[in-house]
Short mmCIF file of C-alpha atoms in Angstrom, two decimals:
data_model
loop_
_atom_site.label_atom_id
_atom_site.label_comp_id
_atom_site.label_asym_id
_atom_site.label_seq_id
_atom_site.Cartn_x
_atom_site.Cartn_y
_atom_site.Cartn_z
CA UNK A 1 162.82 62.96 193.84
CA UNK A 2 162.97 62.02 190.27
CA UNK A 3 159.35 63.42 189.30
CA UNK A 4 159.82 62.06 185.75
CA UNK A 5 159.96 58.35 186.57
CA UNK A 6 157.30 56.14 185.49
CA UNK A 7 156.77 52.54 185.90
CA UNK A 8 155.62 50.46 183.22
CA UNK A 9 152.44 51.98 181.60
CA UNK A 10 151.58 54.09 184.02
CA UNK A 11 150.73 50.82 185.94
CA UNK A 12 150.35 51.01 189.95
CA UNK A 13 153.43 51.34 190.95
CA UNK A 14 155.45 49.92 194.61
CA UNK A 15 151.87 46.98 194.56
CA UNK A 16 149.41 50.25 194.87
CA UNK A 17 150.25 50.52 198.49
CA UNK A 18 151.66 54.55 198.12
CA UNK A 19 153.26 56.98 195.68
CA UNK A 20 157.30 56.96 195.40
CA UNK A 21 156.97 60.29 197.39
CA UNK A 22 155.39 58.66 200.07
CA UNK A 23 158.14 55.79 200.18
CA UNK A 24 160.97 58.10 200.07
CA UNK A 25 160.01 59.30 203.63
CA UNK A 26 162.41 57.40 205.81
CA UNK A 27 159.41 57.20 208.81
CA UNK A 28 159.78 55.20 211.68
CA UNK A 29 163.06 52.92 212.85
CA UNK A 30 162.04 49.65 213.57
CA UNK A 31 163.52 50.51 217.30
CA UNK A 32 160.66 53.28 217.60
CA UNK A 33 158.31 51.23 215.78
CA UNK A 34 158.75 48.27 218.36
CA UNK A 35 158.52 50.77 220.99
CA UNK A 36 155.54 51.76 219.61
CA UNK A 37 153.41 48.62 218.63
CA UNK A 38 154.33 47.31 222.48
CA UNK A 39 152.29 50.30 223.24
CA UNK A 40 149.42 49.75 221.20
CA UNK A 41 149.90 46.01 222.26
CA UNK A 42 149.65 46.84 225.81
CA UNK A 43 146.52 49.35 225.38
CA UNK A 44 144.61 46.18 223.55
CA UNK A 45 145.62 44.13 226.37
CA UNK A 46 144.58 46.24 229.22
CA UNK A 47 141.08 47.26 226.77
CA UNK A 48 140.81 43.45 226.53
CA UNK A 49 141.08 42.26 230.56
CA UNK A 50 138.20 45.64 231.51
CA UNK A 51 135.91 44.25 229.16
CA UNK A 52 136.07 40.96 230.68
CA UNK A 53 136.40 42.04 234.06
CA UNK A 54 133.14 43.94 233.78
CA UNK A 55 130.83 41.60 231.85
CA UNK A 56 129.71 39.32 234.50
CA UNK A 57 128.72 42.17 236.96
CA UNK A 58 127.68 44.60 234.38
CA UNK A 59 123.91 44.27 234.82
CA UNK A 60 122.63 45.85 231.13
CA UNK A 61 122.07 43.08 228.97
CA UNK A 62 123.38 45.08 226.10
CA UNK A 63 126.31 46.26 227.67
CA UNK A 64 127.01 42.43 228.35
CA UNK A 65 126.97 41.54 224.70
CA UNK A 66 129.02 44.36 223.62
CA UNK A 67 131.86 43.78 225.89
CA UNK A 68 131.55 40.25 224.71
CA UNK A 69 132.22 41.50 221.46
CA UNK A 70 134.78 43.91 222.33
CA UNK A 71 136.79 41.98 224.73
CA UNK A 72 137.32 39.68 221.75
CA UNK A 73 137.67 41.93 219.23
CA UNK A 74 140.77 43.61 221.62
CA UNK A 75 141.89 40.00 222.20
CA UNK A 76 142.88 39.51 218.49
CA UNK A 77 144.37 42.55 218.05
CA UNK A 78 146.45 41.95 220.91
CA UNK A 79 147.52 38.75 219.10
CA UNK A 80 148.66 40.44 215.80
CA UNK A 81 150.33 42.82 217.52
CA UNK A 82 152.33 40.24 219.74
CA UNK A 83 152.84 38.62 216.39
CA UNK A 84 154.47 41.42 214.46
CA UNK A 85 156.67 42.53 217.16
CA UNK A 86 158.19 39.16 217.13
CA UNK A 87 159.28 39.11 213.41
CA UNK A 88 161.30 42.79 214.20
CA UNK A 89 164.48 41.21 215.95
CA UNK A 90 162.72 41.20 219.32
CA UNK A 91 163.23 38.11 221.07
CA UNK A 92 162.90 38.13 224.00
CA UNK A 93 159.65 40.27 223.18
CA UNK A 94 159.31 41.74 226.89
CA UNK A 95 155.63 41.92 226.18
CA UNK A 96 154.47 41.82 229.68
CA UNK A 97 156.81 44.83 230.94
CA UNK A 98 154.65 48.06 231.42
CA UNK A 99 155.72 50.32 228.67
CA UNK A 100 154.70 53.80 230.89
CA UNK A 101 153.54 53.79 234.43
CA UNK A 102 151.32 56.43 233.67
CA UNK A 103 149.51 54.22 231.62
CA UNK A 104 149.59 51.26 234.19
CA UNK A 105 147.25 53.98 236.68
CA UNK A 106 145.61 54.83 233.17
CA UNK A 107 144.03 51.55 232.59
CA UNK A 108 143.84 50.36 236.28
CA UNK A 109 141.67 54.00 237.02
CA UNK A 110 139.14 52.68 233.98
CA UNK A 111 138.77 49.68 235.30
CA UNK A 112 138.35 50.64 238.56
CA UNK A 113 135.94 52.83 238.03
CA UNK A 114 132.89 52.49 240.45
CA UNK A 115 130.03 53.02 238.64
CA UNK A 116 128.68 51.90 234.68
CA UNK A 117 128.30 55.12 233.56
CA UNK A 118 131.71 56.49 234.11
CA UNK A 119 133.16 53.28 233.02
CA UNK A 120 131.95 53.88 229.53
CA UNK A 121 133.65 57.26 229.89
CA UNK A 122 136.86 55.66 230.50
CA UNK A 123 136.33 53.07 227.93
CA UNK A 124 134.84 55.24 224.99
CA UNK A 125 135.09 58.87 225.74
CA UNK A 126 139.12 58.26 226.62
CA UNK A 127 140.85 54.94 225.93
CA UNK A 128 139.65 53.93 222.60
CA UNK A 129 139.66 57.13 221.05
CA UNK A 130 143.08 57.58 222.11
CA UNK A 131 144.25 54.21 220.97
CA UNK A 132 142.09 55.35 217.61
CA UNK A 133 144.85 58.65 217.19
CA UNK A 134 147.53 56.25 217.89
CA UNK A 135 147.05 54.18 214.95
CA UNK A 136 146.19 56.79 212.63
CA UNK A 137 149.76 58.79 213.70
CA UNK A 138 151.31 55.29 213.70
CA UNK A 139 149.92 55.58 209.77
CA UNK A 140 150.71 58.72 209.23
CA UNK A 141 154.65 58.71 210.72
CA UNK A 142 155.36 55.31 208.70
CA UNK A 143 157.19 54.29 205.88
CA UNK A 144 154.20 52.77 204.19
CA UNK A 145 156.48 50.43 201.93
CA UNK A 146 159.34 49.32 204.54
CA UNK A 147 156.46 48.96 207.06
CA UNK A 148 153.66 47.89 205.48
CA UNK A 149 153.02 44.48 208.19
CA UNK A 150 152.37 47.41 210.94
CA UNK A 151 150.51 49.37 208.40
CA UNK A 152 148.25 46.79 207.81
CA UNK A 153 148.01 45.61 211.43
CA UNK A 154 146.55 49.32 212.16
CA UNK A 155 144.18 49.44 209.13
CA UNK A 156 142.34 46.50 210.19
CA UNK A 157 142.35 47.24 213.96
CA UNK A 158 140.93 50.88 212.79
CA UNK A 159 138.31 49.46 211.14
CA UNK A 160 137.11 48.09 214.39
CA UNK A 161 137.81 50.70 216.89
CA UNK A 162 135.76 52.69 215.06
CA UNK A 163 132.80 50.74 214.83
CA UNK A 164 133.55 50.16 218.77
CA UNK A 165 133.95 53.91 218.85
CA UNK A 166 130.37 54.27 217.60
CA UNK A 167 128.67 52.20 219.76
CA UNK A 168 130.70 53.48 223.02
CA UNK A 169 128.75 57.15 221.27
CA UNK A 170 125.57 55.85 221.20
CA UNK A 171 125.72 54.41 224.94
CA UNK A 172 127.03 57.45 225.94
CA UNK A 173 124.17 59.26 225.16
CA UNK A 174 121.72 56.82 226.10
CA UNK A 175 123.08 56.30 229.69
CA UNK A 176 124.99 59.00 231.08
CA UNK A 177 123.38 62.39 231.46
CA UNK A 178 124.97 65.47 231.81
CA UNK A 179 124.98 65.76 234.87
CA UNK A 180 126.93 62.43 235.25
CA UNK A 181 129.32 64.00 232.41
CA UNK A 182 129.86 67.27 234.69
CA UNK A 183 130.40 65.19 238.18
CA UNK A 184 133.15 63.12 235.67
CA UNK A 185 134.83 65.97 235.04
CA UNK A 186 137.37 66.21 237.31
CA UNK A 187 137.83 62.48 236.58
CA UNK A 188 138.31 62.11 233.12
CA UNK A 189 141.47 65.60 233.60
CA UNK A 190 142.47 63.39 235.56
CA UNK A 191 142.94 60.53 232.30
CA UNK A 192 143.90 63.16 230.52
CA UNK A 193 146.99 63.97 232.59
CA UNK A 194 147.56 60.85 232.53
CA UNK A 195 147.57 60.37 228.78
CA UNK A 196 149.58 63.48 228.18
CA UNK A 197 152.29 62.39 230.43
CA UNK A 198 152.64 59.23 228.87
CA UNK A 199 152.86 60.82 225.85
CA UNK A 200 149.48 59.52 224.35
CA UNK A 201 149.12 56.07 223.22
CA UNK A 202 152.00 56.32 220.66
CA UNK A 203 154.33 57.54 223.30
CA UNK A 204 155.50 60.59 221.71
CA UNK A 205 156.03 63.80 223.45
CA UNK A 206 156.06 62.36 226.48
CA UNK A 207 155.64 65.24 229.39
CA UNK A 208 157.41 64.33 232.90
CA UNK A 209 154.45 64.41 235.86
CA UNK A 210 156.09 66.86 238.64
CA UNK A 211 155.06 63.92 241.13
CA UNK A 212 154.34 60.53 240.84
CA UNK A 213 150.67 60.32 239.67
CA UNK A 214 147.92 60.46 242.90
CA UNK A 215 145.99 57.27 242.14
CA UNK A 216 141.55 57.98 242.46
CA UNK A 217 139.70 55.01 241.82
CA UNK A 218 142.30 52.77 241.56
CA UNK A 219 143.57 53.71 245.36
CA UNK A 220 141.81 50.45 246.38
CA UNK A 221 143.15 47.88 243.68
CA UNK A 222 140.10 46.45 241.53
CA UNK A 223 138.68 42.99 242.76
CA UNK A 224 136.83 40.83 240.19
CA UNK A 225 132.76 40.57 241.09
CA UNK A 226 131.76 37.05 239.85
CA UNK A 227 128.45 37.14 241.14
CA UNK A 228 126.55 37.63 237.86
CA UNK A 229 123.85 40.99 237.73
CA UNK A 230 120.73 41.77 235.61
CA UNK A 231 118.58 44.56 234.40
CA UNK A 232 114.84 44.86 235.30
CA UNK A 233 113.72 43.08 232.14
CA UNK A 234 115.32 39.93 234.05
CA UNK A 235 112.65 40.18 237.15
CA UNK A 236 113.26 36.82 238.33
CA UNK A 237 116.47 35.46 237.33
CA UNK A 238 116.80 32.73 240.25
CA UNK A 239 113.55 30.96 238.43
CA UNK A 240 114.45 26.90 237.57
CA UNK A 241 110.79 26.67 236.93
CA UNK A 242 111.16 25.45 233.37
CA UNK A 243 112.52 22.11 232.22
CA UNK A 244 113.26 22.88 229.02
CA UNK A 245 115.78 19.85 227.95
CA UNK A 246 112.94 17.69 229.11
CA UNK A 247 110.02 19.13 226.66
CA UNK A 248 112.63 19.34 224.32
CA UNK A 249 113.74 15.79 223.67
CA UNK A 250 110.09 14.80 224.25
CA UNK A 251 109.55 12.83 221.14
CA UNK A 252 105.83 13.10 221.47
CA UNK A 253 105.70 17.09 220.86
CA UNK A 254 105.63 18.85 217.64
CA UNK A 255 108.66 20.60 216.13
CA UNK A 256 107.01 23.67 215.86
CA UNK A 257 106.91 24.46 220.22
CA UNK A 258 110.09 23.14 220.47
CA UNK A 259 111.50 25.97 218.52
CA UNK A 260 110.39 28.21 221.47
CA UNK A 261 112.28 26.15 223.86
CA UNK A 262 115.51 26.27 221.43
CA UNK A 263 115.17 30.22 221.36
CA UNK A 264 114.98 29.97 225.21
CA UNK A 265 118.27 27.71 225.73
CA UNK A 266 119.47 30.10 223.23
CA UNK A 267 118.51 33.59 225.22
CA UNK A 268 119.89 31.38 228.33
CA UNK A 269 123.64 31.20 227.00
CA UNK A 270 123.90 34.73 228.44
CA UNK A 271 125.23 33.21 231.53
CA UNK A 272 128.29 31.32 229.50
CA UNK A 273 129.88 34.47 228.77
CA UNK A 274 129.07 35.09 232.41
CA UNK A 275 130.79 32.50 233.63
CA UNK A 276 133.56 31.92 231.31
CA UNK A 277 134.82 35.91 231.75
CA UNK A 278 135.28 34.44 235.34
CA UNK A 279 137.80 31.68 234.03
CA UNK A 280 139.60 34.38 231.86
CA UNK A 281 140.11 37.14 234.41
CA UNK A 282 140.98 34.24 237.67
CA UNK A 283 143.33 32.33 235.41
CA UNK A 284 146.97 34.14 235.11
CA UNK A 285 149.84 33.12 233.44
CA UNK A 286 148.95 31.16 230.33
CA UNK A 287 150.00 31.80 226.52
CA UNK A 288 147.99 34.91 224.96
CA UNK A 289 146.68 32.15 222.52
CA UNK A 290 144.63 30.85 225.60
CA UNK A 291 143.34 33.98 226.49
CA UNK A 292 142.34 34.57 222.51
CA UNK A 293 141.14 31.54 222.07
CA UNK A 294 138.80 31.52 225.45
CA UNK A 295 137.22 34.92 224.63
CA UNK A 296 136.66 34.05 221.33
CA UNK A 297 134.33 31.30 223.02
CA UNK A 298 132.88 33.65 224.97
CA UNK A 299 131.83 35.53 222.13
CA UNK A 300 130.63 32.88 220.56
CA UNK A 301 128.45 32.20 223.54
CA UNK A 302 127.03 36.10 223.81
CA UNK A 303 126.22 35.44 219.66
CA UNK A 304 123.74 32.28 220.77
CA UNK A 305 121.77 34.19 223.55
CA UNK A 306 121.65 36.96 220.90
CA UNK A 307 120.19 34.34 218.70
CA UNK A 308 117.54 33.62 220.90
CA UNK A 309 116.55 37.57 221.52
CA UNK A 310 116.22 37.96 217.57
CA UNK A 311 113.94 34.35 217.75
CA UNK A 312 111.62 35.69 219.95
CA UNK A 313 111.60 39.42 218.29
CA UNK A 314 111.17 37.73 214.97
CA UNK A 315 108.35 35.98 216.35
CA UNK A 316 106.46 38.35 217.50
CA UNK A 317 106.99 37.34 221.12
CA UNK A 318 108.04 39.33 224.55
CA UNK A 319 111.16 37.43 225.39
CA UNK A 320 110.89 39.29 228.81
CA UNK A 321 108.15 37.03 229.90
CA UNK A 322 110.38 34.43 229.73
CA UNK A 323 112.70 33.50 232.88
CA UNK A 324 115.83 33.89 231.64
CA UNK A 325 117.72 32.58 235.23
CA UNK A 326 121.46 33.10 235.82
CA UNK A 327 121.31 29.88 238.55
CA UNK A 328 124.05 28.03 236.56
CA UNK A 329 126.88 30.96 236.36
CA UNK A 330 126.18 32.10 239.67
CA UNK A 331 126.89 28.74 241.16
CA UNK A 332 129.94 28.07 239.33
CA UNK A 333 131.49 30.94 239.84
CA UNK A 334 131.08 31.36 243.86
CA UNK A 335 131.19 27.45 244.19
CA UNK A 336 133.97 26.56 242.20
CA UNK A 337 138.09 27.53 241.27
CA UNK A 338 138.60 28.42 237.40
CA UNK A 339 140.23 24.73 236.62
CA UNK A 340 137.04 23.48 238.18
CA UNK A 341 134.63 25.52 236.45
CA UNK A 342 136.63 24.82 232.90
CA UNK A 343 135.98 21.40 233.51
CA UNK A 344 132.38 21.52 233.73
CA UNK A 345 132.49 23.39 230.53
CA UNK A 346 134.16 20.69 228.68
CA UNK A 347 132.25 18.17 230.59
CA UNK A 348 129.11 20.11 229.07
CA UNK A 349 130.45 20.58 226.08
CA UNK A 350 131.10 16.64 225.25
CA UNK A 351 127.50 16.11 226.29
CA UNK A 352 126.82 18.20 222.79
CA UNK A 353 128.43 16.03 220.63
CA UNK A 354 126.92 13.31 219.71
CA UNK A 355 123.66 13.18 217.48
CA UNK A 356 121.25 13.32 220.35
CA UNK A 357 123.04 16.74 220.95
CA UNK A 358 123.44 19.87 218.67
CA UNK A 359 122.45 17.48 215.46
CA UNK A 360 119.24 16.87 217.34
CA UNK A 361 118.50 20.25 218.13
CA UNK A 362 119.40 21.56 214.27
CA UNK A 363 117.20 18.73 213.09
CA UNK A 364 114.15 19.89 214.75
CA UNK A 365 115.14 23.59 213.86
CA UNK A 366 114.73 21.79 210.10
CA UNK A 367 111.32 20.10 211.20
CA UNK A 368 109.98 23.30 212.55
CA UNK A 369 109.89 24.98 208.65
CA UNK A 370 111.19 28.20 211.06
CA UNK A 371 114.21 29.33 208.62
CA UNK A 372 115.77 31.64 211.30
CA UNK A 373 116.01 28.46 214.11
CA UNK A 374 116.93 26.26 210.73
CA UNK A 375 119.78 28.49 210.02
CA UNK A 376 120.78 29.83 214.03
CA UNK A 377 121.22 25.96 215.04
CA UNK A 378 123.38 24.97 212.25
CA UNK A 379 125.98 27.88 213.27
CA UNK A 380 124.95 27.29 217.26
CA UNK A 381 126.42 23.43 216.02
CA UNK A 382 129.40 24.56 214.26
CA UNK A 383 130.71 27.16 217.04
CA UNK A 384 130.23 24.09 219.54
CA UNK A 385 132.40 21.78 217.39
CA UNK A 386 135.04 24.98 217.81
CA UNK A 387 134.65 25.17 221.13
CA UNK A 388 135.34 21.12 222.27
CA UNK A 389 138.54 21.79 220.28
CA UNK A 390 139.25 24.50 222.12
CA UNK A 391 138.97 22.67 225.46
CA UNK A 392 141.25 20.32 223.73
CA UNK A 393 143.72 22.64 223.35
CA UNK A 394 143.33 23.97 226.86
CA UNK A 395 141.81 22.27 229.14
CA UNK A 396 142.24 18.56 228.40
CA UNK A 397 146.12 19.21 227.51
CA UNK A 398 146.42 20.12 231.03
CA UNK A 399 144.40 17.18 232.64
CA UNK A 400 146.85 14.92 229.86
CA UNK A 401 144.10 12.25 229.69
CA UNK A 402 140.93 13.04 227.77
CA UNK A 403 138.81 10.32 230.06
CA UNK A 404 140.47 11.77 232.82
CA UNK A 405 139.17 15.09 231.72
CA UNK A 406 135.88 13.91 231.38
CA UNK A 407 135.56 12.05 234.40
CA UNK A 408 137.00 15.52 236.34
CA UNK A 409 134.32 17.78 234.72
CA UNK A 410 131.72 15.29 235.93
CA UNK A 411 132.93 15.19 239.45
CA UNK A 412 133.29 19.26 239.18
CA UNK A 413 129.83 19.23 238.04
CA UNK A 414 128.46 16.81 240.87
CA UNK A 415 129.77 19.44 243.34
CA UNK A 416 127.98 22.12 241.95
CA UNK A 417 124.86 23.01 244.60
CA UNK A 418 121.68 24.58 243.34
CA UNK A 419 119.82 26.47 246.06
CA UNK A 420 116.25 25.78 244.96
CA UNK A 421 114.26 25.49 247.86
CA UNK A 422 116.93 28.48 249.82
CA UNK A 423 116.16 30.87 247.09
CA UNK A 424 112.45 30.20 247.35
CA UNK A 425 112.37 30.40 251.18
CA UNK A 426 114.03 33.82 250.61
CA UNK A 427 111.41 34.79 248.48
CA UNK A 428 114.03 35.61 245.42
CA UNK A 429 111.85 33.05 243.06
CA UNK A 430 108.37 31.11 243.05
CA UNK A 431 109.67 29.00 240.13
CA UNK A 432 107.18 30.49 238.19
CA UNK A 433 106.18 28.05 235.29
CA UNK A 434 106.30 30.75 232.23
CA UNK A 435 105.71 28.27 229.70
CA UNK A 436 102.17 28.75 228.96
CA UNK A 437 102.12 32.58 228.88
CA UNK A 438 104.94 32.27 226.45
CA UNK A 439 103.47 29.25 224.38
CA UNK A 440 100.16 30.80 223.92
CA UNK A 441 101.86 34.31 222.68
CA UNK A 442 103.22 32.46 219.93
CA UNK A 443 100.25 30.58 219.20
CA UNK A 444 99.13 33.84 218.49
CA UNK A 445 101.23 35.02 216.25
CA UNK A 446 101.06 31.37 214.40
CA UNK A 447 97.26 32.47 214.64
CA UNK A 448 96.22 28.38 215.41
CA UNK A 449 94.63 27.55 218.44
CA UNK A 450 96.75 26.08 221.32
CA UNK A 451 97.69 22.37 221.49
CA UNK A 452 96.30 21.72 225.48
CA UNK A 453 98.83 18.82 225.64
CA UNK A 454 101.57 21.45 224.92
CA UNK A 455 99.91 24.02 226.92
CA UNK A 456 99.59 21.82 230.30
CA UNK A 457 103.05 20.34 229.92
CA UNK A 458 104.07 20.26 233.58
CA UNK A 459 107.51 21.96 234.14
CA UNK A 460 106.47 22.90 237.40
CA UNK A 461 109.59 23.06 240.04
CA UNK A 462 108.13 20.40 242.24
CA UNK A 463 108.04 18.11 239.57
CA UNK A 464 111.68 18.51 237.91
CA UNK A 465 113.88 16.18 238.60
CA UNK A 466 116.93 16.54 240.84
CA UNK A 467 119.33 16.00 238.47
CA UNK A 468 121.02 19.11 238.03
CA UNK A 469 122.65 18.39 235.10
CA UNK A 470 119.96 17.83 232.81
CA UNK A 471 117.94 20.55 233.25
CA UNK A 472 121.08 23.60 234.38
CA UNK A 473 123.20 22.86 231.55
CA UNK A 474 123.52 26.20 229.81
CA UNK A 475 126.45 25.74 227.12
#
């Protein structure tokens, strides 16, 4: 190495990216490197479908949001990554072929795994710090000139692991204890041999397993739960008790009560993700821009009900005292087959078009002088503008005829059967009408007296109407 070479006034030299030293190392072939990035590829992939799988049935609400998040974030990366292997002389890419059977029983033992706690062990004491040191050695063992595309895939996919990193930490210590961590144990060896075999995540220094590996959890091949769960704060999550579309576009109401209803439909949107990680996980075989493009919805979805939470917190106001039911993904999801249920979405979805939809609700956000609702309904419009284009893309391209698709998704949706009067016969729900605990708490905080008219507004469930669709529409 010439150590008396400059470039031209000492400027950065090679575009900043390293030192001349650094690009002299000859690093990875783009043979290994492909060999490589399929791995990582494959690890995003797998991250990607557990997330999903889990959402629906994972009762924490937190935990819900956060594999929202995460399930997207992984379904992005996934994307680049199927993206830069294709500009490396790989067609065909061969992206679906299992790069290690070791890590086939890997992923299938974390997503197998029987309870939440040790799931999060899977997911953020193993899997994504190991994909986390696969990167970084990825980094570390590349030319960072003649490779910079997979350089800069890693960076930004860093960036995120790690902030996934620290919040798999922090639920880690909030949920398992250590005696959960000891009764693991054996368990997470067990991932460990399985890593180490493979080679890690980047696949080097692979060790041969004496046997084939003895499967645990994942003896019994996962099945997908679609029946959606809740924590405690949810205590009656059957309740239709509340006609909120009706008060809503009740002209004769104030702007300022409405905004409680908004934060509610809002909060409510915690059964979209619900329902649409069924769609994802049931439906095989489509492009990984689908799949992408689906879970990015999804997140979008988790972001609205997350909306509503900071509303209410904002506010002042106990958002568990409001019935926050999960009628409308549990019926789609045990009622319906995924083209059926992506229907009603759509179907939904075109209902929020027009100015007596989403403009309507952003207007009286406006009318409300609430900045937060103001500001959370102009973005809750924009994702849903995304979000008919994505059932364009998907869903309509399929039917081939977007009146056909529309007339489908109503038909879907006729099918749909609420159990109202089964669930109250059970005793699951009275149909408790919540709306003038939860009214008067923020007429407190508003510190004006409460509007009676407001305050007797009759949402009982005897009184709703039948019609399912205005008053379970949840997207």
């Amino acid at each position: 190495m010439d150590e008396t070479y400059r470039s031209y006034a000492d400027l950065p030299a090679l575009a900043g990216i390293c030192s001349f030293r650094d690009a002299a190392n000859p690093g990875l072939s783009v043979e290994t490197c492909v060999k490589r990035l399929k791995r990582y590829h494959y690890a995003f992939k797998r991250l990607h479908e557990i997330f999903t799988a889990h959402l629906t049935s994972e009762p924490i609400y937190e935990l819900k949001m956060g594999f929202s998040l995460h399930a997207y974030l992984c379904a992005e990366h996934t994307a680049a990554l199927r993206t830069r292997i294709g500009e490396m002389r790989e067609p065909p890419l061969g992206l679906d072929r299992i790069p290690d059977p070791n890590l086939e029983v890997y992923f299938d033992e974390i997503i197998a795994a029987p309870s939440t706690e040790e799931r999060l062990l899977g997911l953020y004491d193993s899997a994504v710090p190991a994909l986390m040191k696969a990167l970084e050695q990825h980094i570390a063992d590349t030319n960072p000139l003649a490779d910079h595309p997979s350089l800069r895939l890693c960076k930004f996919a860093l960036l995120e692991l790690r902030e996934m990193n620290e919040y798999g930490a922090k639920s880690l210590a909030a949920l398992v204890t250590p005696e959960q961590r000891a009764q693991a144990q054996g368990w997470q060896r067990f991932l460990r041999t399985l890593l180490n075999a493979a080679g890690n995540l980047a696949g080097s220094d692979q060790q041969d397993l004496t046997s084939a590996p003895q499967r645990q959890y994942s003896a019994e091949p996962y099945t997908y739960d679609p029946t959606p769960k809740r924590d405690t704060r949810f205590p009656d999550p059957y309740n239709m008790g509340v006609n909120a579309e009706a008060f809503l576009y009740d002209e004769s109401f104030a702007p300022e009560p409405k905004t409680l209803m908004m934060f509610y439909k809002r909060l409510r949107e915690i059964d979209v993700p619900e329902m649409m990680a069924s769609i994802i996980i049931e439906t095989k075989g489509k492009p990984w821009d689908y799949y992408r493009d689906m879970t990015r919805q999804l997140w979008d979805e988790a972001r609205h009900a997350m909306m509503g939470e900071v509303g209410f917190v904002a506010l002042g106001v106990d958002w568990r005292s409001v019935m926050v039911n999960f009628t409308w993904s549990l019926a789609l999801n045990t009622q319906l087959p995924p083209i059926e249920r992506h229907a009603v979405l759509y179907y939904i979805e075109q209902g929020l078009m027009p100015k007596s939809g989403k403009r309507f609700e952003w207007e009286v956000a406006l009318a409300s002088n609430n900045p937060l609702s103001g500001l959370f309904q102009d973005y809750d419009w924009a994702d849903e503008v995304l979000h008919a284009k994505i059932g364009r893309d998907w869903y309509v391209s399929e039917m081939g005829d977007p009146k056909k698709a529309v007339e489908y998704g109503d038909k879907c949706w006729s099918k749909v059967l609420m159990g109202w009067s089964d669930w109250k016969q059970q005793g699951l729900t009275e149909h408790r009408n919540w709306w003038p605990d939860l009214y008067r708490q923020a007429c407190k905080q508003w510190n004006v007296s409460p509007d009676e008219r407001v305050l007797s507004y009759d949402t009982s469930y005897e009184t709703i109407r039948a019609d399912l669709r205005d008053i379970s529409a949840s997207a």
